[in-house]
CSV table of C-alpha atoms in Angstrom, one decimal:
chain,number,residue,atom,x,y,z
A,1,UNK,CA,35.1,43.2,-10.2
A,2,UNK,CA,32.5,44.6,-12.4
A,3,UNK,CA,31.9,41.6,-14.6
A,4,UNK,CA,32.5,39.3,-11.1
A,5,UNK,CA,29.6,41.5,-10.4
A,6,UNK,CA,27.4,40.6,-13.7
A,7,UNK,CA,28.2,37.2,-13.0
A,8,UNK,CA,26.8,36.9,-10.1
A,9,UNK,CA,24.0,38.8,-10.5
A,10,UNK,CA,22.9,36.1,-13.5
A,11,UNK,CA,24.0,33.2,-11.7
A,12,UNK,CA,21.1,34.4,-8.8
A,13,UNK,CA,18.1,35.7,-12.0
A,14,UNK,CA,18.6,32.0,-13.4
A,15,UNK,CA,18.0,30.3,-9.8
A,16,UNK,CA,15.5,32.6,-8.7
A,17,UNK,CA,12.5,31.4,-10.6
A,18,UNK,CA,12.8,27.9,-9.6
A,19,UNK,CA,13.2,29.2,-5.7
A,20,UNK,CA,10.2,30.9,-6.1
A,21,UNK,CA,8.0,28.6,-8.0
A,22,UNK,CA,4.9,27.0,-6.4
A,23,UNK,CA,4.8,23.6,-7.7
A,24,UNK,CA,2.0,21.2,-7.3
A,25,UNK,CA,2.4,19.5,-4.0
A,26,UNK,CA,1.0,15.8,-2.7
A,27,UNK,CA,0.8,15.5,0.9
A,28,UNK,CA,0.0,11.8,2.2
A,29,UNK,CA,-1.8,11.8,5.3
A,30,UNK,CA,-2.2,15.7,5.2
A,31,UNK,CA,-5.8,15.7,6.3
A,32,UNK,CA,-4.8,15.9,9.8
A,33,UNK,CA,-2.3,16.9,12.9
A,34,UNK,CA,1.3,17.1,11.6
A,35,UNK,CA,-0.1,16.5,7.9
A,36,UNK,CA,-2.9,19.0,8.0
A,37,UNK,CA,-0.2,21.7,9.4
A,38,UNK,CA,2.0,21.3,6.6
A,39,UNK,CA,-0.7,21.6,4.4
A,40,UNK,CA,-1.8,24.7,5.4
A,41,UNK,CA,1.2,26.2,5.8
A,42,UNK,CA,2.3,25.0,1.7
A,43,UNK,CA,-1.0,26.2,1.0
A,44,UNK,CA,-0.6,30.2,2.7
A,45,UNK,CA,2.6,30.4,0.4
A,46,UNK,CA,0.8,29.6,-2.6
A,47,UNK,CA,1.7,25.7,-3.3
A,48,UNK,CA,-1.2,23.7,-5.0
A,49,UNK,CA,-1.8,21.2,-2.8
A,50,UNK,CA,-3.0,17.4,-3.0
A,51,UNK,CA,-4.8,16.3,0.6
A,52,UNK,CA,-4.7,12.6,0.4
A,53,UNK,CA,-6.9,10.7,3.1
A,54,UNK,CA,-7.9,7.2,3.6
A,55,UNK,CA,-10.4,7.6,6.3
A,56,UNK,CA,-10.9,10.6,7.3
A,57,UNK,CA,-12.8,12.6,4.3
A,58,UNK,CA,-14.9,14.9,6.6
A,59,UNK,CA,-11.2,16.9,7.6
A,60,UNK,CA,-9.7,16.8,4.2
A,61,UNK,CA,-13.1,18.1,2.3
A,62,UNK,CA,-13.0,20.4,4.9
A,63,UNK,CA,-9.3,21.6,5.0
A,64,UNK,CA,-9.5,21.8,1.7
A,65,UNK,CA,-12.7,23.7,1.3
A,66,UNK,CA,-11.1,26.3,3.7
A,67,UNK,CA,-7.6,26.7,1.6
A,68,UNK,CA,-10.1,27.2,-1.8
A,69,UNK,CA,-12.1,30.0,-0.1
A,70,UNK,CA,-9.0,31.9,1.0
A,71,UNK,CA,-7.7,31.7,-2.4
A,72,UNK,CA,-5.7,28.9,-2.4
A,73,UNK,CA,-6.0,25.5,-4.7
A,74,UNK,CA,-6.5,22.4,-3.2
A,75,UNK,CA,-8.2,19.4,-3.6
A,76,UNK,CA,-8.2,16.1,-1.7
A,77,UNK,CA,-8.0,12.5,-3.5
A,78,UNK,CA,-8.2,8.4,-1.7
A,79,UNK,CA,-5.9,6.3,-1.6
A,80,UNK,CA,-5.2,2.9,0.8
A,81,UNK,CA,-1.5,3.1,0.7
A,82,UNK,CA,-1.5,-0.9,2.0
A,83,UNK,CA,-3.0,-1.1,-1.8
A,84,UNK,CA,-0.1,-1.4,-4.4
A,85,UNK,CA,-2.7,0.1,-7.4
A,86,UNK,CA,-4.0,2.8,-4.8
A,87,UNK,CA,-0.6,3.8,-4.5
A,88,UNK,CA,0.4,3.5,-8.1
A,89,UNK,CA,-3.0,5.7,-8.7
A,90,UNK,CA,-2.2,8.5,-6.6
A,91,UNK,CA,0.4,10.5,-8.2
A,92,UNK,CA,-2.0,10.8,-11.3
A,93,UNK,CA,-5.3,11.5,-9.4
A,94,UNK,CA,-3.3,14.4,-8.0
A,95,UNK,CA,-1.9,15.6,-11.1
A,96,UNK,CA,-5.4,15.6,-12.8
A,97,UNK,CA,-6.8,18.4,-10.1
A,98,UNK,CA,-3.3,20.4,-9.6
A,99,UNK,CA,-1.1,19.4,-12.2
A,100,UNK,CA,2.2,17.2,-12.5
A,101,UNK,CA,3.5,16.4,-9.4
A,102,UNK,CA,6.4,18.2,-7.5
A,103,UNK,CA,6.9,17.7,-4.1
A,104,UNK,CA,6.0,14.9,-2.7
A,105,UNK,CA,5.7,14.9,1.3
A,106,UNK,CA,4.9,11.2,2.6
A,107,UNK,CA,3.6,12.1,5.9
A,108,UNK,CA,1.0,9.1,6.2
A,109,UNK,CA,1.8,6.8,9.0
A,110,UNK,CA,0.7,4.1,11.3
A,111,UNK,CA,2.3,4.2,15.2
A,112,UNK,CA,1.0,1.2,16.8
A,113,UNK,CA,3.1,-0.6,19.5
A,114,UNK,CA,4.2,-4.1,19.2
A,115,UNK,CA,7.5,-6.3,20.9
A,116,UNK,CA,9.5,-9.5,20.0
A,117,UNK,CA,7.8,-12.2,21.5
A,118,UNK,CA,3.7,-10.4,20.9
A,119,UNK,CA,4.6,-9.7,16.9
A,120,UNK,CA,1.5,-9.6,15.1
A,121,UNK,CA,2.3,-10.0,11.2
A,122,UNK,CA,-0.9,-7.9,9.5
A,123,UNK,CA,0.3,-5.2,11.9
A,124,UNK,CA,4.2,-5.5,10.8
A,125,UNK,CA,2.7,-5.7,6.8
A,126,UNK,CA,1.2,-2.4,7.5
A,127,UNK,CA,3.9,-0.8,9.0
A,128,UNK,CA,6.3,-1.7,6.3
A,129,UNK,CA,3.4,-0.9,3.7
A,130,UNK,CA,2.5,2.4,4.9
A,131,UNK,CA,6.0,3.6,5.7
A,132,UNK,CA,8.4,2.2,3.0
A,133,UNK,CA,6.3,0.3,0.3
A,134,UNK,CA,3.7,3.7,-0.4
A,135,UNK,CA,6.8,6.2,0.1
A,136,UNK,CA,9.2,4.1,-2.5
A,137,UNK,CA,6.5,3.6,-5.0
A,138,UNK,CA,4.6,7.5,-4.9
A,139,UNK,CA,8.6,8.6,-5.6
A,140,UNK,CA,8.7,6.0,-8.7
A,141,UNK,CA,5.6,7.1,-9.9
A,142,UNK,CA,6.1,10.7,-9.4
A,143,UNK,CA,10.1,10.3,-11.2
A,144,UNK,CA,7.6,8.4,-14.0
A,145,UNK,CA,5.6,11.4,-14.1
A,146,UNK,CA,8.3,14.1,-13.9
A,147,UNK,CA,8.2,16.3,-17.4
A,148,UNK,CA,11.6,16.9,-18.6
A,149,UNK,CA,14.1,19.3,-17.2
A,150,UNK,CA,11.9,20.0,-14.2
A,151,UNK,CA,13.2,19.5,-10.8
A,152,UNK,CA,11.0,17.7,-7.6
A,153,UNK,CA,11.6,17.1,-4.4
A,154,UNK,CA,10.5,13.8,-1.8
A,155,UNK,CA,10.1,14.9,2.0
A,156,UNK,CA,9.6,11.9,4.1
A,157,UNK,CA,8.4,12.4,7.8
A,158,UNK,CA,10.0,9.9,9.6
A,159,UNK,CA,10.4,9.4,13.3
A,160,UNK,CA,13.7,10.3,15.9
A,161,UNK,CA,13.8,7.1,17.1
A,162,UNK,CA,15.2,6.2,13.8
A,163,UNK,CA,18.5,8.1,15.5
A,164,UNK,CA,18.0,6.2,19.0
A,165,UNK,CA,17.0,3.4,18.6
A,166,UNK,CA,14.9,1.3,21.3
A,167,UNK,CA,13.2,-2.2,21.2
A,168,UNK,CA,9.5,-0.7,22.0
A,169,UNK,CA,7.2,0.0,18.6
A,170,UNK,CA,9.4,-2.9,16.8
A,171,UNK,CA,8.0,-3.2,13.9
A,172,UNK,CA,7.3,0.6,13.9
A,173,UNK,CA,10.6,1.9,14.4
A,174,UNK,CA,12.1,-1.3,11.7
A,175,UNK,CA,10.0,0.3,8.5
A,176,UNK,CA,11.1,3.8,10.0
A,177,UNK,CA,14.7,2.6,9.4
A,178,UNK,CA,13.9,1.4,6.8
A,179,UNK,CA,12.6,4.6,5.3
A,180,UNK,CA,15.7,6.6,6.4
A,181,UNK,CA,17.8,4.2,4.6
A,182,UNK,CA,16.0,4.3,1.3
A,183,UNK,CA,15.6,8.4,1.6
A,184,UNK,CA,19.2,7.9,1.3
A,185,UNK,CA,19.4,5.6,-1.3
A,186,UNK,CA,16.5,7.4,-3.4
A,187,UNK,CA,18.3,10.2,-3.3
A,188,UNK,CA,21.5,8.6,-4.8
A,189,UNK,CA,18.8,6.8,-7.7
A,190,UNK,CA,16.7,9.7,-8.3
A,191,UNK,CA,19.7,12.4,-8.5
A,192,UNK,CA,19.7,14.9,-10.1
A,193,UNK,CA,16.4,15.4,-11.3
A,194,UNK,CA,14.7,15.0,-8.1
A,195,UNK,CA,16.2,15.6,-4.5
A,196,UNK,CA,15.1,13.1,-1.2
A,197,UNK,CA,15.1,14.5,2.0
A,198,UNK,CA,13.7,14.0,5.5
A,199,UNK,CA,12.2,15.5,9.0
A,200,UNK,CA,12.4,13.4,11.7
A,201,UNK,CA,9.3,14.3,14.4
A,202,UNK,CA,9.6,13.6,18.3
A,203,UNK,CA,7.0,14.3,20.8
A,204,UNK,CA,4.7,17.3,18.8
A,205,UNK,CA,1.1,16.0,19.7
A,206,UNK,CA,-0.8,13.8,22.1
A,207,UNK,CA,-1.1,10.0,21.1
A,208,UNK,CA,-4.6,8.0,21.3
A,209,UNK,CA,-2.5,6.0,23.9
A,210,UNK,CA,-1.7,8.7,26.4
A,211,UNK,CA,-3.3,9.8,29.6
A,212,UNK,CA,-3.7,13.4,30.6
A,213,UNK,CA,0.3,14.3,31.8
A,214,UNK,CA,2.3,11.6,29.4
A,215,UNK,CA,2.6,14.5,26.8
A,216,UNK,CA,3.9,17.3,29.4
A,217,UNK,CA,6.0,14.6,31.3
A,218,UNK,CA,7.2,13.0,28.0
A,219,UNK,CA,8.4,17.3,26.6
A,220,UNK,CA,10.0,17.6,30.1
A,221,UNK,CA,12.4,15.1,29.2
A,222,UNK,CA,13.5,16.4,26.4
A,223,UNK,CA,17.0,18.4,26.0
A,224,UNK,CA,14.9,21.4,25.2
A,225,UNK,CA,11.9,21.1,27.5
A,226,UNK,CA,9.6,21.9,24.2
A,227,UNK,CA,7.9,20.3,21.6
A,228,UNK,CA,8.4,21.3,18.0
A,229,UNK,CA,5.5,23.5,17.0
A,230,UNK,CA,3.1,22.6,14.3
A,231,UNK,CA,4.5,25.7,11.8
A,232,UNK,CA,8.0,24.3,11.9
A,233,UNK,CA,7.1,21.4,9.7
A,234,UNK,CA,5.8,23.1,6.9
A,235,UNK,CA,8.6,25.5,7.5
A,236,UNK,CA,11.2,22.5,7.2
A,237,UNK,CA,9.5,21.3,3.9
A,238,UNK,CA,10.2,25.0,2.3
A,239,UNK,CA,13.3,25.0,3.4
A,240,UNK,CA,14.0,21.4,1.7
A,241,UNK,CA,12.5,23.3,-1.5
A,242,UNK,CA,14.4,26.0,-1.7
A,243,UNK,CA,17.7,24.6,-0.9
A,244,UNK,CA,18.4,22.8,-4.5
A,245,UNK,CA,21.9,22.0,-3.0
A,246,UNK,CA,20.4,19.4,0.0
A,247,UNK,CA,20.1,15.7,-0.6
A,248,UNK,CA,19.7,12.8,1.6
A,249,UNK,CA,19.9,15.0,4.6
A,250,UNK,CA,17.3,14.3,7.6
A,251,UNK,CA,16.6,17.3,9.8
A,252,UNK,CA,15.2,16.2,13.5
A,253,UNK,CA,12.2,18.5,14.8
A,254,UNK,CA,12.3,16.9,17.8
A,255,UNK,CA,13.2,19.4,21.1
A,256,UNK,CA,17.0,17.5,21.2
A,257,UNK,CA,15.0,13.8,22.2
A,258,UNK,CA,17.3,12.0,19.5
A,259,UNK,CA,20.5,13.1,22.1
A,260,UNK,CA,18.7,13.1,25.4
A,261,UNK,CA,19.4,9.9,28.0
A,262,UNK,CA,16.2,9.6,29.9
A,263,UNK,CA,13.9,9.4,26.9
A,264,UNK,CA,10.4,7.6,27.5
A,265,UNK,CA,11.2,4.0,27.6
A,266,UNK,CA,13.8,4.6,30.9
A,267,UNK,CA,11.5,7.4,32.0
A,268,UNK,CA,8.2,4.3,31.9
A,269,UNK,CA,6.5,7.2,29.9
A,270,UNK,CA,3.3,6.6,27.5
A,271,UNK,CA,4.1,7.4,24.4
């Protein structure tokens, strides 16, 4: 028992200072809503974090500027991720400010709607673009990046839907699919240097589209009757992190929508 004991006891010293490192994080998108909360939340347990924008500088300089006064390192870097060599670009402009890049969360996304018979083909190249080209290529170039017997970690914020499925968004929810399947595949290609996981979003924050109501009627339908709050993301991602056992696993933050029957499209709800 005693040297069962000793065993153990190494077995949990070797694996505690990778649980507990803070390793330079990229967050695409991360300069606002879902983004922005896991942000700050990597950024309160002492993660170096990346802030990439495309438009909206004024919140990420800002976001930033806020995590580097309370202590915390952060610094924010461009990127179009419908431009192959913006994307390619990204994993070093990080690196240069925070160091070699970790954990990767691709959070950036495009939610437009669009049906069979109305498809619009610059709006299906930027879904596809923005949710499988940019994630695919930031993991390759992070992998290229990757020093030597260091571990990483891909978190891709995907979408319910992906789980129950329904013809409304169409190009949307395809290149969703799309980026479930390959965080499955990635995480068979990248193994076992780097680990690919997912969190799979339903109804957390007003949409552009939606009138005063949608939301609160859209979270009534839900098998739980509540949104996910913001803190769970960032929450999720640390879990993915420290859990060096979990691969091409998808964890729905989503208030049960994924099993629920009356979900917006039957309900007529704007999403």
């Amino acid at each position: 028992m005693k040297n069962l004991d000793k065993k153990v006891f190494t077995v949990l010293n070797d694996q505690e200072p990778r649980l507990l490192a803070k390793c330079p994080v990229l967050v695409t998108g991360g300069a606002r809503r879902i983004g922005k909360a896991i942000v700050e939340d990597l950024a309160a347990h002492g993660f170096p974090v990346a802030i990439h924008y495309n438009h909206s500088i004024d919140e990420g300089a800002a976001l930033a500027a806020s995590i580097n006064e309370q202590g915390g390192k952060a610094c924010v870097v461009r990127a179009d991720l419908s431009s192959e060599s913006d994307i390619r670009n990204l994993v070093q402009d990080a690196s240069r400010h925070i160091g070699p890049i970790q954990l990767l969360v691709n959070n950036a996304s495009l939610f437009e709607d669009d049906r069979i018979g109305q498809l619009d083909m610059t709006l299906w190249d930027k879904h596809f673009a923005i949710h499988l080209k940019a994630p695919v290529l930031l993991a390759e170039e992070m992998a290229k990046a990757l020093p030597d017997r260091e571990e990483a970690l891909v978190v891709n914020v995907i979408d319910q839907r992906v789980w129950k499925l329904n013809p409304n968004f169409f190009s949307y929810t395809l290149s969703k699919t799309a980026l479930w399947n390959a965080t499955r595949t990635m995480a068979q290609a990248l193994a076992p240097q780097i680990r690919v996981n997912a969190i799979a979003p339903g109804p957390t924050l007003p949409s552009e589209r939606q009138k005063p109501g949608d939301f609160e009627r859209q979270v009534e339908k839900l098998l739980l009757q509540r949104a996910p709050e913001l803190s769970e993301f960032g929450r999720t991602v640390r879990y993915f992190w420290e859990s060096r056992s979990v691969t091409g696993q998808m964890i729905a933050l989503d208030g049960g929508q994924h099993l629920a029957w009356e979900t917006p499209d039957i309900a007529g709800i704007t999403e």
